[in-house]
Tab-separated table of C-alpha atoms in Angstrom:
chain	number	residue	atom	x	y	z
A	272	MET	CA	14.018	68.016	-60.929
A	273	THR	CA	11.962	65.461	-62.962
A	274	SER	CA	13.434	63.027	-65.003
A	275	ILE	CA	12.805	63.328	-68.282
A	276	ALA	CA	11.659	59.492	-68.548
A	277	ASP	CA	8.699	60.105	-66.087
A	278	LEU	CA	7.601	62.681	-67.577
A	279	ARG	CA	3.662	61.358	-68.472
A	280	LYS	CA	0.166	62.252	-70.643
A	281	SER	CA	-3.072	60.685	-70.026
A	282	TYR	CA	-5.058	61.115	-73.502
A	283	GLU	CA	-8.772	61.891	-72.560
A	284	ARG	CA	-10.175	64.222	-75.164
A	285	ALA	CA	-11.697	62.129	-77.833
A	286	GLU	CA	-11.778	58.789	-79.617
A	287	LEU	CA	-11.514	58.287	-83.695
A	288	ASP	CA	-14.106	56.485	-85.005
A	289	GLU	CA	-13.845	53.954	-88.041
A	290	LYS	CA	-18.213	54.338	-87.935
A	291	ALA	CA	-17.702	58.215	-87.376
A	292	SER	CA	-14.226	59.239	-89.770
A	293	HIS	CA	-14.760	60.140	-92.725
A	294	ALA	CA	-14.769	57.493	-96.403
A	295	ASP	CA	-12.624	60.524	-97.904
A	296	PRO	CA	-9.492	61.390	-95.708
A	297	LEU	CA	-9.113	65.089	-96.985
A	298	GLN	CA	-12.663	65.269	-95.652
A	299	GLN	CA	-11.174	63.636	-92.058
A	300	PHE	CA	-8.523	66.000	-92.451
A	301	ASP	CA	-10.926	69.305	-93.382
A	302	GLN	CA	-12.499	68.549	-90.513
A	303	TRP	CA	-9.720	68.559	-87.746
A	304	LEU	CA	-7.937	71.347	-89.268
A	305	LYS	CA	-11.070	73.396	-88.729
A	306	GLU	CA	-11.633	72.318	-84.985
A	307	ALA	CA	-7.747	73.052	-84.684
A	308	ILE	CA	-8.554	76.344	-85.936
A	309	SER	CA	-11.899	77.347	-83.972
A	310	GLY	CA	-9.941	75.694	-81.406
A	311	GLU	CA	-7.458	78.421	-81.104
A	312	VAL	CA	-4.530	75.715	-81.301
A	313	PRO	CA	-1.321	77.731	-81.889
A	314	GLU	CA	-0.368	77.891	-85.557
A	315	PRO	CA	-3.175	75.437	-86.292
A	316	ASN	CA	-1.353	75.134	-90.189
A	317	ALA	CA	2.047	74.613	-88.885
A	318	MET	CA	3.261	71.194	-90.336
A	319	THR	CA	6.766	69.220	-90.842
A	320	LEU	CA	7.795	68.241	-94.048
A	321	ALA	CA	9.725	65.332	-94.418
A	322	THR	CA	12.861	64.670	-97.315
A	323	VAL	CA	15.592	62.761	-98.545
A	324	GLY	CA	18.410	64.104	-99.748
A	325	SER	CA	20.479	61.678	-102.734
A	326	ASP	CA	22.585	60.812	-99.623
A	327	LEU	CA	19.515	59.211	-98.134
A	328	ARG	CA	19.448	61.390	-95.160
A	329	PRO	CA	16.271	62.520	-94.219
A	330	SER	CA	15.926	66.021	-92.166
A	331	THR	CA	13.082	67.915	-91.418
A	332	ARG	CA	11.376	71.210	-90.785
A	333	VAL	CA	8.916	72.924	-89.567
A	334	VAL	CA	6.620	74.754	-93.256
A	335	LEU	CA	3.327	76.403	-93.036
A	336	VAL	CA	0.372	74.838	-94.778
A	337	LYS	CA	-0.933	77.327	-97.319
A	338	GLY	CA	-3.814	75.548	-99.457
A	339	TYR	CA	-5.401	71.853	-99.813
A	340	ASP	CA	-7.895	70.341	-101.876
A	341	ALA	CA	-8.588	67.521	-104.126
A	342	ARG	CA	-4.968	67.701	-105.886
A	343	GLY	CA	-3.091	68.461	-102.663
A	344	ILE	CA	-0.983	69.711	-100.011
A	345	VAL	CA	0.322	73.186	-100.804
A	346	TRP	CA	2.863	75.682	-98.570
A	347	TYR	CA	5.795	78.057	-100.437
A	348	THR	CA	9.003	78.032	-100.113
A	349	ASN	CA	12.709	78.768	-102.102
A	350	TYR	CA	13.741	76.315	-103.938
A	351	GLU	CA	17.198	76.542	-103.752
A	352	SER	CA	16.852	75.673	-99.892
A	353	ARG	CA	18.045	72.055	-98.886
A	354	LYS	CA	14.182	71.368	-99.114
A	355	GLY	CA	13.986	72.457	-102.400
A	356	HIS	CA	17.651	69.998	-103.537
A	357	GLU	CA	16.306	66.908	-102.129
A	358	LEU	CA	12.272	67.347	-103.501
A	359	ALA	CA	14.153	67.743	-106.991
A	360	GLY	CA	16.010	64.369	-106.610
A	361	ASN	CA	13.832	62.677	-104.957
A	362	PRO	CA	9.822	64.369	-105.063
A	363	TYR	CA	8.787	61.545	-102.099
A	364	ALA	CA	7.962	63.892	-99.243
A	365	ALA	CA	5.648	63.255	-95.282
A	366	LEU	CA	4.358	66.168	-93.592
A	367	GLN	CA	3.305	65.751	-89.415
A	368	PHE	CA	0.192	67.997	-88.053
A	369	HIS	CA	0.161	67.546	-84.300
A	370	TRP	CA	-1.842	69.453	-82.143
A	371	VAL	CA	-0.951	68.937	-78.883
A	372	GLU	CA	-3.785	70.184	-77.066
A	373	LEU	CA	-6.903	68.037	-79.226
A	374	GLU	CA	-4.155	65.295	-78.753
A	375	ARG	CA	-3.796	64.767	-82.394
A	376	VAL	CA	-1.675	64.004	-85.181
A	377	VAL	CA	-1.878	64.163	-88.652
A	378	ARG	CA	0.294	61.922	-91.458
A	379	ILE	CA	0.785	62.370	-94.746
A	380	GLU	CA	2.519	60.549	-97.180
A	381	GLY	CA	2.927	61.134	-101.414
A	382	VAL	CA	4.775	62.348	-104.397
A	383	VAL	CA	5.966	66.338	-104.842
A	384	GLU	CA	5.498	68.325	-107.323
A	385	LYS	CA	5.864	71.816	-108.210
A	386	VAL	CA	2.527	74.558	-108.417
A	387	SER	CA	2.056	76.496	-111.440
A	388	ASP	CA	3.474	79.889	-111.884
A	389	GLU	CA	0.473	81.640	-111.567
A	390	GLU	CA	-0.486	80.267	-108.358
A	391	SER	CA	2.541	80.615	-107.319
A	392	ASP	CA	2.101	84.310	-108.684
A	393	ALA	CA	-1.121	84.684	-107.066
A	394	TYR	CA	0.577	83.870	-103.461
A	395	PHE	CA	3.463	85.212	-103.687
A	396	HIS	CA	1.057	88.615	-104.146
A	397	SER	CA	-1.365	88.443	-101.521
A	398	ARG	CA	1.645	88.171	-99.116
A	399	PRO	CA	2.760	91.135	-97.343
A	400	LEU	CA	5.240	93.589	-98.459
A	401	ASP	CA	7.977	92.802	-95.786
A	402	SER	CA	7.624	88.947	-96.670
A	403	ARG	CA	7.903	89.843	-100.502
A	404	ILE	CA	11.086	91.849	-99.407
A	405	GLY	CA	11.978	88.551	-97.669
A	406	ALA	CA	11.646	86.772	-100.046
A	407	TRP	CA	15.183	88.112	-102.445
A	408	ALA	CA	16.817	88.425	-99.527
A	409	SER	CA	17.395	85.654	-98.107
A	410	PRO	CA	19.488	83.087	-99.641
A	411	GLN	CA	17.950	79.749	-97.938
A	412	SER	CA	20.196	77.438	-96.132
A	413	GLU	CA	23.216	78.832	-97.599
A	414	VAL	CA	26.078	80.454	-94.930
A	415	ILE	CA	25.845	83.924	-94.152
A	416	SER	CA	28.742	85.703	-92.106
A	417	GLY	CA	25.708	87.514	-89.653
A	418	ARG	CA	22.494	88.895	-89.815
A	419	SER	CA	23.145	92.083	-91.109
A	420	VAL	CA	23.909	89.681	-94.492
A	421	LEU	CA	20.162	89.865	-94.340
A	422	VAL	CA	19.737	93.393	-92.945
A	423	THR	CA	21.465	94.794	-95.817
A	424	ASN	CA	20.408	92.254	-98.235
A	425	ALA	CA	15.852	93.869	-97.376
A	426	ALA	CA	17.348	97.007	-97.602
A	427	LYS	CA	18.591	96.497	-101.420
A	428	TYR	CA	15.412	94.808	-103.334
A	429	ALA	CA	12.948	97.128	-100.706
A	430	ALA	CA	14.680	100.303	-102.636
A	431	GLN	CA	15.062	98.680	-106.618
A	432	PHE	CA	11.743	97.063	-105.771
A	433	LEU	CA	9.628	99.844	-103.663
A	434	LEU	CA	6.534	98.581	-103.214
A	435	GLN	CA	6.220	96.355	-106.754
A	436	PRO	CA	8.747	93.526	-105.770
A	437	PRO	CA	8.163	90.347	-108.361
A	438	ARG	CA	7.909	86.628	-107.633
A	439	PRO	CA	12.146	85.495	-107.293
A	440	PRO	CA	12.512	83.066	-109.578
A	441	HIS	CA	14.005	80.652	-106.968
A	442	TRP	CA	10.653	81.045	-105.442
A	443	GLY	CA	7.125	79.613	-105.857
A	444	GLY	CA	5.328	76.575	-104.344
A	445	TYR	CA	5.346	72.762	-103.789
A	446	ARG	CA	2.108	70.530	-104.020
A	447	LEU	CA	2.082	66.612	-102.256
A	448	LYS	CA	0.605	64.992	-103.223
A	449	PRO	CA	-1.277	62.349	-100.845
A	450	ASP	CA	-0.801	58.555	-101.200
A	451	ASN	CA	-1.158	57.306	-97.787
A	452	TRP	CA	-2.859	59.713	-94.527
A	453	GLN	CA	-2.719	58.345	-91.178
A	454	PHE	CA	-5.181	60.126	-88.758
A	455	TRP	CA	-4.048	59.324	-84.905
A	456	GLN	CA	-6.007	60.376	-81.718
A	457	GLY	CA	-4.418	59.490	-77.902
A	458	ARG	CA	-5.971	58.023	-75.668
A	459	ARG	CA	-6.006	56.523	-72.166
A	460	SER	CA	-4.132	54.261	-71.208
A	461	ARG	CA	-1.989	54.406	-74.580
A	462	LEU	CA	-4.842	52.488	-76.717
A	463	HIS	CA	-4.830	55.278	-79.111
A	464	ASP	CA	-6.923	55.479	-82.247
A	465	ARG	CA	-5.141	55.290	-85.426
A	466	LEU	CA	-6.969	55.194	-89.472
A	467	ARG	CA	-4.717	54.561	-91.949
A	468	TYR	CA	-5.742	56.032	-95.721
A	469	THR	CA	-4.168	53.646	-98.371
A	470	LEU	CA	-4.503	54.735	-102.424
A	471	ASP	CA	-5.875	51.840	-104.411
A	472	SER	CA	-5.173	51.374	-108.069
A	473	ASP	CA	-8.804	52.611	-108.579
A	474	GLY	CA	-7.895	56.129	-106.936
A	475	GLY	CA	-10.159	55.087	-104.413
A	476	TRP	CA	-9.221	55.552	-100.355
A	477	VAL	CA	-8.941	52.123	-98.398
A	478	ARG	CA	-9.481	52.608	-94.957
A	479	GLU	CA	-7.758	50.330	-92.229
A	480	ARG	CA	-7.527	51.091	-87.649
A	481	LEU	CA	-3.769	50.530	-87.458
A	482	ALA	CA	-2.458	49.308	-83.903
A	483	PRO	CA	-0.749	52.038	-82.019
């Protein structure tokens, strides 16, 4: 069996040059995400969300990006979950996309706010029925006695709401408003390309190369 310390990978697929990259990080992200989708990367919309609780302990989990524009990056979840409580106490968070097959990483940092009720309603009602019932059935991050709790809750809410479950008051969207982006492209000999975009006081973006 190979030692985990001996595992190696040579990164040789692409490069990230200042002259070839976009001046606006959102455009760079849009390009890379579309390339991940067209390249059939598994779950290209999956991102790691990092938050910090009142005890200063960080925590991470994987969520799915559901929208992005000049206002920020959007995902949806249970407001009463661990991440919801942590964001309520500390609204700063970090996101990370890792597209392994493309040898690319995108890191995004910023402040988080809830999206409007109208946005949350619109997205909730676009979801499959089972997912809408699931939002009611799962007391996310709470201790439960077994899977039967979820199955029983799902059956109860399916019978109660039939085909028209409303959006739960504890469920909705968050938007991270970026003030820092990093784009990482793997290169040979561990001399990776790494560009950082930082928001300046005038609302523009400063692009800089960082040592990998």
